[in-house]
CSV table of C-alpha atoms and ligand atoms in Angstrom, one decimal:
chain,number,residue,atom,x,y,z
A,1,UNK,CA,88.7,-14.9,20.6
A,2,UNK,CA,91.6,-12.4,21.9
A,3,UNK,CA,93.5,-14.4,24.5
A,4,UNK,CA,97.4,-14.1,25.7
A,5,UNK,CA,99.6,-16.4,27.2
A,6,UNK,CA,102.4,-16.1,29.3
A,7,UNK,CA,104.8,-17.9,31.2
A,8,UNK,CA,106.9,-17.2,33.5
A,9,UNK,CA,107.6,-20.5,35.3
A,10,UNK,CA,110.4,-22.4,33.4
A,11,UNK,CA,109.3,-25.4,31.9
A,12,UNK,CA,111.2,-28.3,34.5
A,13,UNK,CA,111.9,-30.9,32.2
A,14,UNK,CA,110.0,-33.8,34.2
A,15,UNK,CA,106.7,-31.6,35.0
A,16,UNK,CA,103.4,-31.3,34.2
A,17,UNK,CA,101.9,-28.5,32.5
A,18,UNK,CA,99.0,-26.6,33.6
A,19,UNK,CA,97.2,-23.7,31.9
A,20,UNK,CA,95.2,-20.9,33.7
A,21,UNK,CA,92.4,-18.8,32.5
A,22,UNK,CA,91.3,-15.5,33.8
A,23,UNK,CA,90.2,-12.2,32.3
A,24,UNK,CA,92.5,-10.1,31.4
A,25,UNK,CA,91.8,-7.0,34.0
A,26,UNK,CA,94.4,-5.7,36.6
A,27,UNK,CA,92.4,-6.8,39.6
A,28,UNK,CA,91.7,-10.5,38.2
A,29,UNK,CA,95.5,-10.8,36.8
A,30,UNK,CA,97.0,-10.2,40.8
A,31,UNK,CA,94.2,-13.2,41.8
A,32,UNK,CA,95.7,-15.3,39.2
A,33,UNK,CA,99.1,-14.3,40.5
A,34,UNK,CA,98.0,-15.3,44.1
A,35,UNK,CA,96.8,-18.8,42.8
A,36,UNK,CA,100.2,-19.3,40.5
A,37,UNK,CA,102.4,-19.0,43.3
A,38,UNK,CA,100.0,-20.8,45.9
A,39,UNK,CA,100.5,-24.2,43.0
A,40,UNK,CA,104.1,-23.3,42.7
A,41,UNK,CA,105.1,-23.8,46.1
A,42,UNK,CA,103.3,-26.9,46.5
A,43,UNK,CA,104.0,-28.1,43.3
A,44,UNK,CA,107.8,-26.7,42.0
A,45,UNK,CA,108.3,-29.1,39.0
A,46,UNK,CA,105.3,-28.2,37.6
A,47,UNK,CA,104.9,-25.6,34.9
A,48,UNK,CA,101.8,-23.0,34.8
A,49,UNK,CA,101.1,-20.6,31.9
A,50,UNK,CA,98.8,-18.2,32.0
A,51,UNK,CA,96.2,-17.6,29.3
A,52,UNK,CA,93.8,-14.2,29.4
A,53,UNK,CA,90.8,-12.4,27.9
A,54,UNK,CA,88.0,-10.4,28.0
A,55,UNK,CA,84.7,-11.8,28.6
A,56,UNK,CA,81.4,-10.3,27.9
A,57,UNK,CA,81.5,-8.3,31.0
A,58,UNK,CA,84.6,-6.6,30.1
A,59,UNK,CA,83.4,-5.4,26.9
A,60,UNK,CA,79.9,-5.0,26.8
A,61,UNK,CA,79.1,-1.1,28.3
A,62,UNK,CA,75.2,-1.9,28.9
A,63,UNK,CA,74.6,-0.9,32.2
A,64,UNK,CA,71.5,-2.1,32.6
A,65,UNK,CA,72.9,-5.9,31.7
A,66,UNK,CA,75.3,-5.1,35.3
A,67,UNK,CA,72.8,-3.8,37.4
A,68,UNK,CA,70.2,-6.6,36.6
A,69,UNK,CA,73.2,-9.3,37.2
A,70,UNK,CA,72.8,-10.1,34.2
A,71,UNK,CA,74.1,-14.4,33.9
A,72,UNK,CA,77.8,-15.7,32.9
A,73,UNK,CA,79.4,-12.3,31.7
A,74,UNK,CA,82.1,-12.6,33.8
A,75,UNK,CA,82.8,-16.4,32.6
A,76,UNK,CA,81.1,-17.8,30.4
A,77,UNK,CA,84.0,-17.3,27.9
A,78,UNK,CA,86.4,-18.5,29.9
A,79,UNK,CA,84.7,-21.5,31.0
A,80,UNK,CA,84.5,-22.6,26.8
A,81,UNK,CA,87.9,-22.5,27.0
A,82,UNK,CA,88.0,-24.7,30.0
A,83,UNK,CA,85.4,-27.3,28.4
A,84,UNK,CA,87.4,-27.6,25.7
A,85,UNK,CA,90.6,-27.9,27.5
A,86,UNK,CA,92.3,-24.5,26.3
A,87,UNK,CA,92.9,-24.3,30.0
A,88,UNK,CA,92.9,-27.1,33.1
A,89,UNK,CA,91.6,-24.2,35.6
A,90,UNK,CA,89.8,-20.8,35.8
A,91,UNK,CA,90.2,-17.8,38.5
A,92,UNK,CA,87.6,-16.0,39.3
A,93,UNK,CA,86.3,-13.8,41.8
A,94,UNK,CA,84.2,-15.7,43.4
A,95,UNK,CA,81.3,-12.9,44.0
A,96,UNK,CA,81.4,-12.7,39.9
A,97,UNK,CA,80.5,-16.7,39.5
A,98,UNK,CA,76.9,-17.4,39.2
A,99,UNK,CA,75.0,-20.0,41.7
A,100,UNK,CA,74.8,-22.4,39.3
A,101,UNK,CA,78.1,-23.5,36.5
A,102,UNK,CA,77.5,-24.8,33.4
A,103,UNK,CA,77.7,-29.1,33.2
A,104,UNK,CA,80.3,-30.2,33.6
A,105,UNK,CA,82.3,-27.4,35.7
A,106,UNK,CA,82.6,-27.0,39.3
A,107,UNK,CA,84.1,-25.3,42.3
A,108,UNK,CA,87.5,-27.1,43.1
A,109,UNK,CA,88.4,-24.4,45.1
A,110,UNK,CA,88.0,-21.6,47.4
A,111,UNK,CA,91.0,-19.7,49.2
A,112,UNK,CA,91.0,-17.3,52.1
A,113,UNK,CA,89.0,-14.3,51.8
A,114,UNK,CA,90.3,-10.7,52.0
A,115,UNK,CA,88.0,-8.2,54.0
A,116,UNK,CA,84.6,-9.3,52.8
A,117,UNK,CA,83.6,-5.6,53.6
A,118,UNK,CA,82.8,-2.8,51.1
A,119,UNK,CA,84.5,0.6,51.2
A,120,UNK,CA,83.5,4.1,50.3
A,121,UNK,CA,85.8,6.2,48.2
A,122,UNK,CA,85.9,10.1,48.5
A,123,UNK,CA,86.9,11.9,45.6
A,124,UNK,CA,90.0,12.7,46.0
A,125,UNK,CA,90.6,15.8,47.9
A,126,UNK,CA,87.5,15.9,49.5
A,127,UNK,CA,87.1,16.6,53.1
A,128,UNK,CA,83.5,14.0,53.9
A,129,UNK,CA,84.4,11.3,55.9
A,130,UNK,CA,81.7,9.2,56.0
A,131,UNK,CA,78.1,8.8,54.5
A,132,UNK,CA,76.6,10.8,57.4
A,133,UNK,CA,79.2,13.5,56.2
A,134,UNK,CA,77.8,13.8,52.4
A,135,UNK,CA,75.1,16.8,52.0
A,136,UNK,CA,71.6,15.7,50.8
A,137,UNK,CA,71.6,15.4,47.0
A,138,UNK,CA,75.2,14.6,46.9
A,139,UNK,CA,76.1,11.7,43.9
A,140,UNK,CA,77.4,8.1,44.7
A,141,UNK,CA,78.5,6.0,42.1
A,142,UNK,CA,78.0,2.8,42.2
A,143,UNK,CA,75.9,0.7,39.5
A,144,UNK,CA,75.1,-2.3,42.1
A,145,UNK,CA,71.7,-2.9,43.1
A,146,UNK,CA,72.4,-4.3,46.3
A,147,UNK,CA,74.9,-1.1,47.2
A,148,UNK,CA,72.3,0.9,46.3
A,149,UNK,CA,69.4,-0.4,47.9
A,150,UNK,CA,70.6,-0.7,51.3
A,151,UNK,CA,72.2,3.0,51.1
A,152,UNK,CA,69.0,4.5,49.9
A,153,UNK,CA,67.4,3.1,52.6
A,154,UNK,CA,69.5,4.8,55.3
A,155,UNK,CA,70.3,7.5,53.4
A,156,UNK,CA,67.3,8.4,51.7
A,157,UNK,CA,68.4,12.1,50.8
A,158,UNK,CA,71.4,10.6,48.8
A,159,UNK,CA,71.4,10.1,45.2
A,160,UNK,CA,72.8,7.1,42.8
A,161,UNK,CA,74.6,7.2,40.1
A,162,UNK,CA,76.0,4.1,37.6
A,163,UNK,CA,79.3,3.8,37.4
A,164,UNK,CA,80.8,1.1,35.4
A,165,UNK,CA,84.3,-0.6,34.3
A,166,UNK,CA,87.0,-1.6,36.4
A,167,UNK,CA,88.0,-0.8,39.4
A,168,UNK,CA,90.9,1.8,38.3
A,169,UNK,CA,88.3,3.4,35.4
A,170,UNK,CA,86.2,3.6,37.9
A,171,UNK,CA,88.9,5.6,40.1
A,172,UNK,CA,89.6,7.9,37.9
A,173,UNK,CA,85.7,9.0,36.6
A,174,UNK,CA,85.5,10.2,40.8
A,175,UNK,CA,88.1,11.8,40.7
A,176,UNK,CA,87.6,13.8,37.2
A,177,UNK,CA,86.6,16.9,39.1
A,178,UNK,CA,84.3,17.0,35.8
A,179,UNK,CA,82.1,14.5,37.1
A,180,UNK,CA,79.3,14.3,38.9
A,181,UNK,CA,80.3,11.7,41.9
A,182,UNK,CA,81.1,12.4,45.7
A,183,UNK,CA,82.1,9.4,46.5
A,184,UNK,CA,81.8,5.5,44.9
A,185,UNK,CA,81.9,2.2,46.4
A,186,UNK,CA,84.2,-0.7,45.8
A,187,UNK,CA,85.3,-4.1,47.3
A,188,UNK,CA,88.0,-3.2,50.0
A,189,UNK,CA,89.1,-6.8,48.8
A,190,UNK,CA,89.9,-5.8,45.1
A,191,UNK,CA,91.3,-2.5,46.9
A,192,UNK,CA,93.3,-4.0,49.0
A,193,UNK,CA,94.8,-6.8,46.8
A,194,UNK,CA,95.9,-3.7,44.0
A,195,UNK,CA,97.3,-1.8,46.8
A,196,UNK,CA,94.9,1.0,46.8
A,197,UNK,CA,93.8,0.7,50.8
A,198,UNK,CA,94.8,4.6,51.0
A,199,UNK,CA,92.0,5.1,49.3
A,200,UNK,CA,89.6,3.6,51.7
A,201,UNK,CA,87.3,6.5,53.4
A,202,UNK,CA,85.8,3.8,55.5
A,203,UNK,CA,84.5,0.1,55.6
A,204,UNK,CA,80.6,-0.3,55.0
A,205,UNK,CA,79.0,-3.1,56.6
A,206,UNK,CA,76.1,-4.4,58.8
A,207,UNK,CA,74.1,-2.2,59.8
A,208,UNK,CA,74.2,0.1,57.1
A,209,UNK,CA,75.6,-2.3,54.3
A,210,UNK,CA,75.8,-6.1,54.0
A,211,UNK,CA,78.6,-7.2,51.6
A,212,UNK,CA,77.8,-9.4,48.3
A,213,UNK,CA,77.6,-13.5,48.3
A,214,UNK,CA,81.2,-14.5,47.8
A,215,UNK,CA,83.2,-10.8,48.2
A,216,UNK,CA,86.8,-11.0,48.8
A,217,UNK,CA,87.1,-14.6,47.9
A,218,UNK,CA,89.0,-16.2,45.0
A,219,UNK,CA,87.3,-19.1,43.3
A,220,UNK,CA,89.2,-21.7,40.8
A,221,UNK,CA,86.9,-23.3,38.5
A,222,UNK,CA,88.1,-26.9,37.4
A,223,UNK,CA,86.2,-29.4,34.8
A,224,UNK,CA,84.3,-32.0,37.3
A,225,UNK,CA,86.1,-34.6,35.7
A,226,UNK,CA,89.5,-33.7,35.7
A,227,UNK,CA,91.0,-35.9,39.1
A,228,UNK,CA,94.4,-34.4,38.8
A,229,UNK,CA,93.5,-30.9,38.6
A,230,UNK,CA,90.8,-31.4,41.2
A,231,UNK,CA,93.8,-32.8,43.8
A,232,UNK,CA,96.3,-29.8,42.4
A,233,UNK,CA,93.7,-27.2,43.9
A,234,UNK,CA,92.5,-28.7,46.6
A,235,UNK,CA,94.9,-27.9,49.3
A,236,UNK,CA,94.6,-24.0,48.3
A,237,UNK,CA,91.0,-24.5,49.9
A,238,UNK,CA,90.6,-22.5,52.8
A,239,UNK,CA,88.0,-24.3,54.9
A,240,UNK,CA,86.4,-21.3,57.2
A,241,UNK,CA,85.7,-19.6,54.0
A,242,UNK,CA,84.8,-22.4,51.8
A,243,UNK,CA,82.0,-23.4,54.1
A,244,UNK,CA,80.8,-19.9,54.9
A,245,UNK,CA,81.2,-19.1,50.7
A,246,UNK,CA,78.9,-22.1,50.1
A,247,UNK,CA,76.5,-20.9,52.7
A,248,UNK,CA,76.1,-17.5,51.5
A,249,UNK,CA,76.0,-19.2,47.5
A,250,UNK,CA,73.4,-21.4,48.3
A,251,UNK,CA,71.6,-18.5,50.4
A,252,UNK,CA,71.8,-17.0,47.0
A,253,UNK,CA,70.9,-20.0,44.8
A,254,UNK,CA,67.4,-20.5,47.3
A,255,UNK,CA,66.4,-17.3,46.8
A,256,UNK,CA,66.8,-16.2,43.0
A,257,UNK,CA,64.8,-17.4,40.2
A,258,UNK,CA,67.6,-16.6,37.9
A,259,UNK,CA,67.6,-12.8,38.1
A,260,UNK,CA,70.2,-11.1,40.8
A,261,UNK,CA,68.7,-9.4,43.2
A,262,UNK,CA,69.7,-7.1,46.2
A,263,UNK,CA,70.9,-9.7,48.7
A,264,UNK,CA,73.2,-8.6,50.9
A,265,UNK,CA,75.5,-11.3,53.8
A,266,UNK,CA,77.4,-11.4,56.8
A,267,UNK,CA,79.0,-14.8,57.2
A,268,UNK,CA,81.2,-15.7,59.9
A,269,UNK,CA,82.7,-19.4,60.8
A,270,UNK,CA,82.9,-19.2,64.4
A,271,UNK,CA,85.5,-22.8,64.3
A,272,UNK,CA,85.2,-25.7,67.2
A,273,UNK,CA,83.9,-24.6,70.3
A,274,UNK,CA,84.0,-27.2,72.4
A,275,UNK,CA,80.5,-29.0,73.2
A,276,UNK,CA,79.3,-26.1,70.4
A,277,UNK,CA,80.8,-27.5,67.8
A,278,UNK,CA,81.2,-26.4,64.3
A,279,UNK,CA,79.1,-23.4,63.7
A,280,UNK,CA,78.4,-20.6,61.2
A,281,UNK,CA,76.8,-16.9,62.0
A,282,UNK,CA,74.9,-15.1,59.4
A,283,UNK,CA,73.4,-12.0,58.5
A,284,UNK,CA,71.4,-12.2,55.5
A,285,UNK,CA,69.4,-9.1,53.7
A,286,UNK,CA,66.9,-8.5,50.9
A,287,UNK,CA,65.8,-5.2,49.8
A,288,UNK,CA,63.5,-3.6,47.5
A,289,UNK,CA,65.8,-1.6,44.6
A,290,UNK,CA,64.7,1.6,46.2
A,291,UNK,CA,65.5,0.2,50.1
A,292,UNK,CA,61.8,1.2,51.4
A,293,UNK,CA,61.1,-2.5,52.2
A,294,UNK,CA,63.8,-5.2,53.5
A,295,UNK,CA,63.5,-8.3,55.1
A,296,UNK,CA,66.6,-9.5,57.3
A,297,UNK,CA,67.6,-12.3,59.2
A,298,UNK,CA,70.6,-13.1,61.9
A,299,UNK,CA,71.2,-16.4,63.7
A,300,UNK,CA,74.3,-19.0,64.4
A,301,UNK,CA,73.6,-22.4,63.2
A,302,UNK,CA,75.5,-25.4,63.8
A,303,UNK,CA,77.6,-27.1,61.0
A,304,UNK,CA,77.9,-30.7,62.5
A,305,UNK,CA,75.3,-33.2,61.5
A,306,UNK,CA,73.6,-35.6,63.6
A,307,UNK,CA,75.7,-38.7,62.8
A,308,UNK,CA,79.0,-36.6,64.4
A,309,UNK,CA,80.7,-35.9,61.0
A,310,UNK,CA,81.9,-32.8,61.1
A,311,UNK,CA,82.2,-29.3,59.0
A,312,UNK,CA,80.0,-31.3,56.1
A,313,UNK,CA,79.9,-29.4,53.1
A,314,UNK,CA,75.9,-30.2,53.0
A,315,UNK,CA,75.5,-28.8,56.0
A,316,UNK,CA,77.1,-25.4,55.0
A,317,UNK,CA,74.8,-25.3,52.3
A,318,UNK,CA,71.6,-26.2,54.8
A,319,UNK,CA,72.5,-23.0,56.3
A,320,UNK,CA,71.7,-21.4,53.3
A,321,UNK,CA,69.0,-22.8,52.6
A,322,UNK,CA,67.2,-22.7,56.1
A,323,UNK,CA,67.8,-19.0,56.4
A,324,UNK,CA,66.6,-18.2,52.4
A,325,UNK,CA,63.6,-20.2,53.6
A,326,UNK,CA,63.2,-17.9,56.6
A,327,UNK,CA,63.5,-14.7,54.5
A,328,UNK,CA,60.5,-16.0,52.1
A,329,UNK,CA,58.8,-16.9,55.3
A,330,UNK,CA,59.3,-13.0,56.3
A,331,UNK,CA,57.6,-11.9,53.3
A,332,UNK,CA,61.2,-11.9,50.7
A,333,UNK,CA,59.6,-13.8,48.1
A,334,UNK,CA,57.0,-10.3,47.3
A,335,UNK,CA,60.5,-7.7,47.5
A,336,UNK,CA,61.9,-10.6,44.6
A,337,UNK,CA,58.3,-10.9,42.6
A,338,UNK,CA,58.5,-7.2,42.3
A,339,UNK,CA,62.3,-6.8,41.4
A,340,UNK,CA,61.6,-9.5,38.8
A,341,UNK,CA,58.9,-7.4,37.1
A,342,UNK,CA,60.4,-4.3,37.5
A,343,UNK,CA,63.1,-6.1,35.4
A,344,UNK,CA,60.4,-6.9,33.0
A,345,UNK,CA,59.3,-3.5,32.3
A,346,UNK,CA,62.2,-1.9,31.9
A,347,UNK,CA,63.1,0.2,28.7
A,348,UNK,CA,66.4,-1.7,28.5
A,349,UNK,CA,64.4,-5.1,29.4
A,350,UNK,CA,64.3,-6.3,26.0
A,351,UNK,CA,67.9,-5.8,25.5
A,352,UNK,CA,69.1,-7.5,28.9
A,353,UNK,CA,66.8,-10.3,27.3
A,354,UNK,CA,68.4,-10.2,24.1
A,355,UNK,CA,72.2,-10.8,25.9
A,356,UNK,CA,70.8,-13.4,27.7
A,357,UNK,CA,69.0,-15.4,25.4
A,358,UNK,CA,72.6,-15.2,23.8
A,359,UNK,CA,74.6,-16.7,26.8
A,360,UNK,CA,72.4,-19.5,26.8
A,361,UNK,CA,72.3,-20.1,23.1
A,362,UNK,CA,76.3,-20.2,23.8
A,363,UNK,CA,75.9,-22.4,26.7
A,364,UNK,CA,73.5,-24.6,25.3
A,365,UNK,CA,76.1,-25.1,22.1
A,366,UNK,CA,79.3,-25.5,25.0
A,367,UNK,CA,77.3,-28.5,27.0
A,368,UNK,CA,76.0,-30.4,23.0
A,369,UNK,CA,79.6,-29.8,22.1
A,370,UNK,CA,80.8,-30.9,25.3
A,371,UNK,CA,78.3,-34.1,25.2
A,372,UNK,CA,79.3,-35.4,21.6
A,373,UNK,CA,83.5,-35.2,22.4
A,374,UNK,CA,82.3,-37.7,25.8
A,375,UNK,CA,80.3,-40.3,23.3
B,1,PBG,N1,82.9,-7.4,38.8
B,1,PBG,C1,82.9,-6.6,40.0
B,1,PBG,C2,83.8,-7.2,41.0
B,1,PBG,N2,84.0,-8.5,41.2
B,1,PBG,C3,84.9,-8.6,42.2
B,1,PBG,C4,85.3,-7.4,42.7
B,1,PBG,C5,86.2,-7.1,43.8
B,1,PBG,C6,86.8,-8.3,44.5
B,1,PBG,C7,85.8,-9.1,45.3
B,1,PBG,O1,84.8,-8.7,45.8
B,1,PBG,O2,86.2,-10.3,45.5
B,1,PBG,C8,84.6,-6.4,41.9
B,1,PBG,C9,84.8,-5.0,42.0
B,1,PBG,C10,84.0,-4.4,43.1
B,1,PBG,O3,82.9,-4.8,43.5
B,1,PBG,O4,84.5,-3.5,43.7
């Protein structure tokens, strides 16, 4: 396994020292950075080191593995090293974790989200200012389902396009004036945390485009029974998104039987309001791959339970839950039979299978592994 480590913190001669893991990409380097210096100020004896690799998602170029969502590429690497205590805590985008984390891991934080929005990028020098600009026939990149779902249902007359690797590769392939594209789509988060906002077009959202579970947000992945590391991150938590992130994941978690599918959010914490109380509003979306069908739902539910207690983190995840229900109740669950057999019958099926059965087989080995060191 190719990992780095650096530090940068001095070790203080009384502190404790805490290891990091991330992959190694531009984008998820500046989260870690955010993270490092968040735990420094709150903690400025202690010592963090920062440890880095590719995962599965970095390396492996099978498009077909992105577009289906395929499971874990994005950390399943990383979160061996975590089981194994190669590292005390992992940064992630949060969008990139999957619903459900291997035994054993958890969520031990979330911190404030950048602009949940997506954002459309023009090649450079071109003169189109916005999707009702681009001529019909005209080439977006983008290799996400759920981008390209809900544009092709507004935009019919456009055409999609997969692009893949990170978010500067995928710069640079629009604005080859070799290639095909005429615009792409990107987080404005990841944009806007690496600086490139110039290159922002415009923001996408609602009604034309509901962003992905999670966007914009920074997860930190802890082991469940680590104490100390779970009361070092905790304050980094920021509530309004961590209760509207575990709506929108649970949303997520209700509604997929384990493949990703085209699910787009809107989630908004609207904060005390007087005799209101604690509430959430959400926007939720399902769409077929090729956006003629979709099923969406809107409505502000509250977040305090009946006994008073207030912002409870079950009742985020109700919220989820009673609006995934309302979606299969709309007719959802046929858009995500379909998608799932679609999946099925795909040429590159058999090798998004193949990968699969191959995280598991890993994961399966982490958790026995994991099991025997706890006996
Ligand atoms: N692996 C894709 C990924 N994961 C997180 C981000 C951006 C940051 C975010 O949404 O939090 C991106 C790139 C993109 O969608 O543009």
């Amino acid at each position: 396994m190719s990992t780095s480590t650096d530090t940068t913190t001095a070790p203080a001669a009384t502190g404790k020292v805490y290891r990091i893991g991330t992959r190694s990409s531009r984008l998820a380097m500046i989260q870690t950075n955010i993270v490092r210096d968040a735990l420094v100020a709150l903690n400025p004896t202690a010592t963090f080191e920062i440890t880095s690799m590719k995962t599965m998602g970095d390396k492996d170029k099978v498009t077909a593995l992105h577009s289906f969502g395929a499971k874990s590429l994005w950390t399943l690497e990383l979160e061996a090293l975590l089981l194994e205590k190669e590292v005390d805590l992992i940064v992630h985008s949060l969008k990139d974790m999957p619903t459900q984390l291997p035994p054993g891991c958890i969520i031990g934080s979330i911190l404030e989200r950048e602009d949940p929005r997506d954002a459309l990028i023009m090649k450079a020098g071109s003169t189109y200012k916005s999707l009702d600009d681009l001529p019909a026939g005209s080439v977006i990149g983008t290799s996400s389902v759920r981008r390209g779902a809900q544009i092709l249902k507004r935009y019919p007359h456009l055409k999609l396009e997969n692009a893949r690797g990170n978010v500067d590769t995928r710069l640079r392939k629009l604005d080859d004036p070799e290639s095909l594209y005429s615009c792409i789509i990107l987080a404005a988060a990841g944009l806007i945390r690496m600086g490139l906002q110039d290159r922002i077009t415009a923001y996408l959202s609602s009604p034309t485009l509901l962003h992905a579970v999670g966007q914009g947000a920074i997860g930190v992945e802890i082991r469940s029974e680590d104490p100390d590391v779970s009361e070092l991150v905790k304050p980094l938590t920021h509530i309004p998104t961590y209760l509207c992130a575990l709506s929108e994941r649970q949303l997520m978690r209700t509604l997929e039987g384990g493949c990703s599918v085209p699910i787009g959010v809107e989630t908004k914490f609207l904060g005390e309001d007087g005799e209101k109380g604690n509430r959430v509003h959400m926007k939720a979306s399902v769409s077929s791959v090729d956006g003629t069908q979709s099923v969406e739902v809107e409505d502000t539910l509250s977040l305090d339970d009946e006994s008073g207690l207030k912002l409870s983190v079950t009742r985020a995840e109700d919220v989820g839950r009673l609006m995934a229900a309302r979606m299969l109740e709309q007719g959802a669950g046929t858009i995500l039979d379909a998608i799932q057999r679609s999946k099925d019958t795909d040429p590159q099926a058999a090798k998004v299978a193949e990968k699969e059965t191959e995280v598991e087989e890993a994961m399966r080995k982490l958790v026995e592994k994991q099991e025997a060191t706890e006996q």
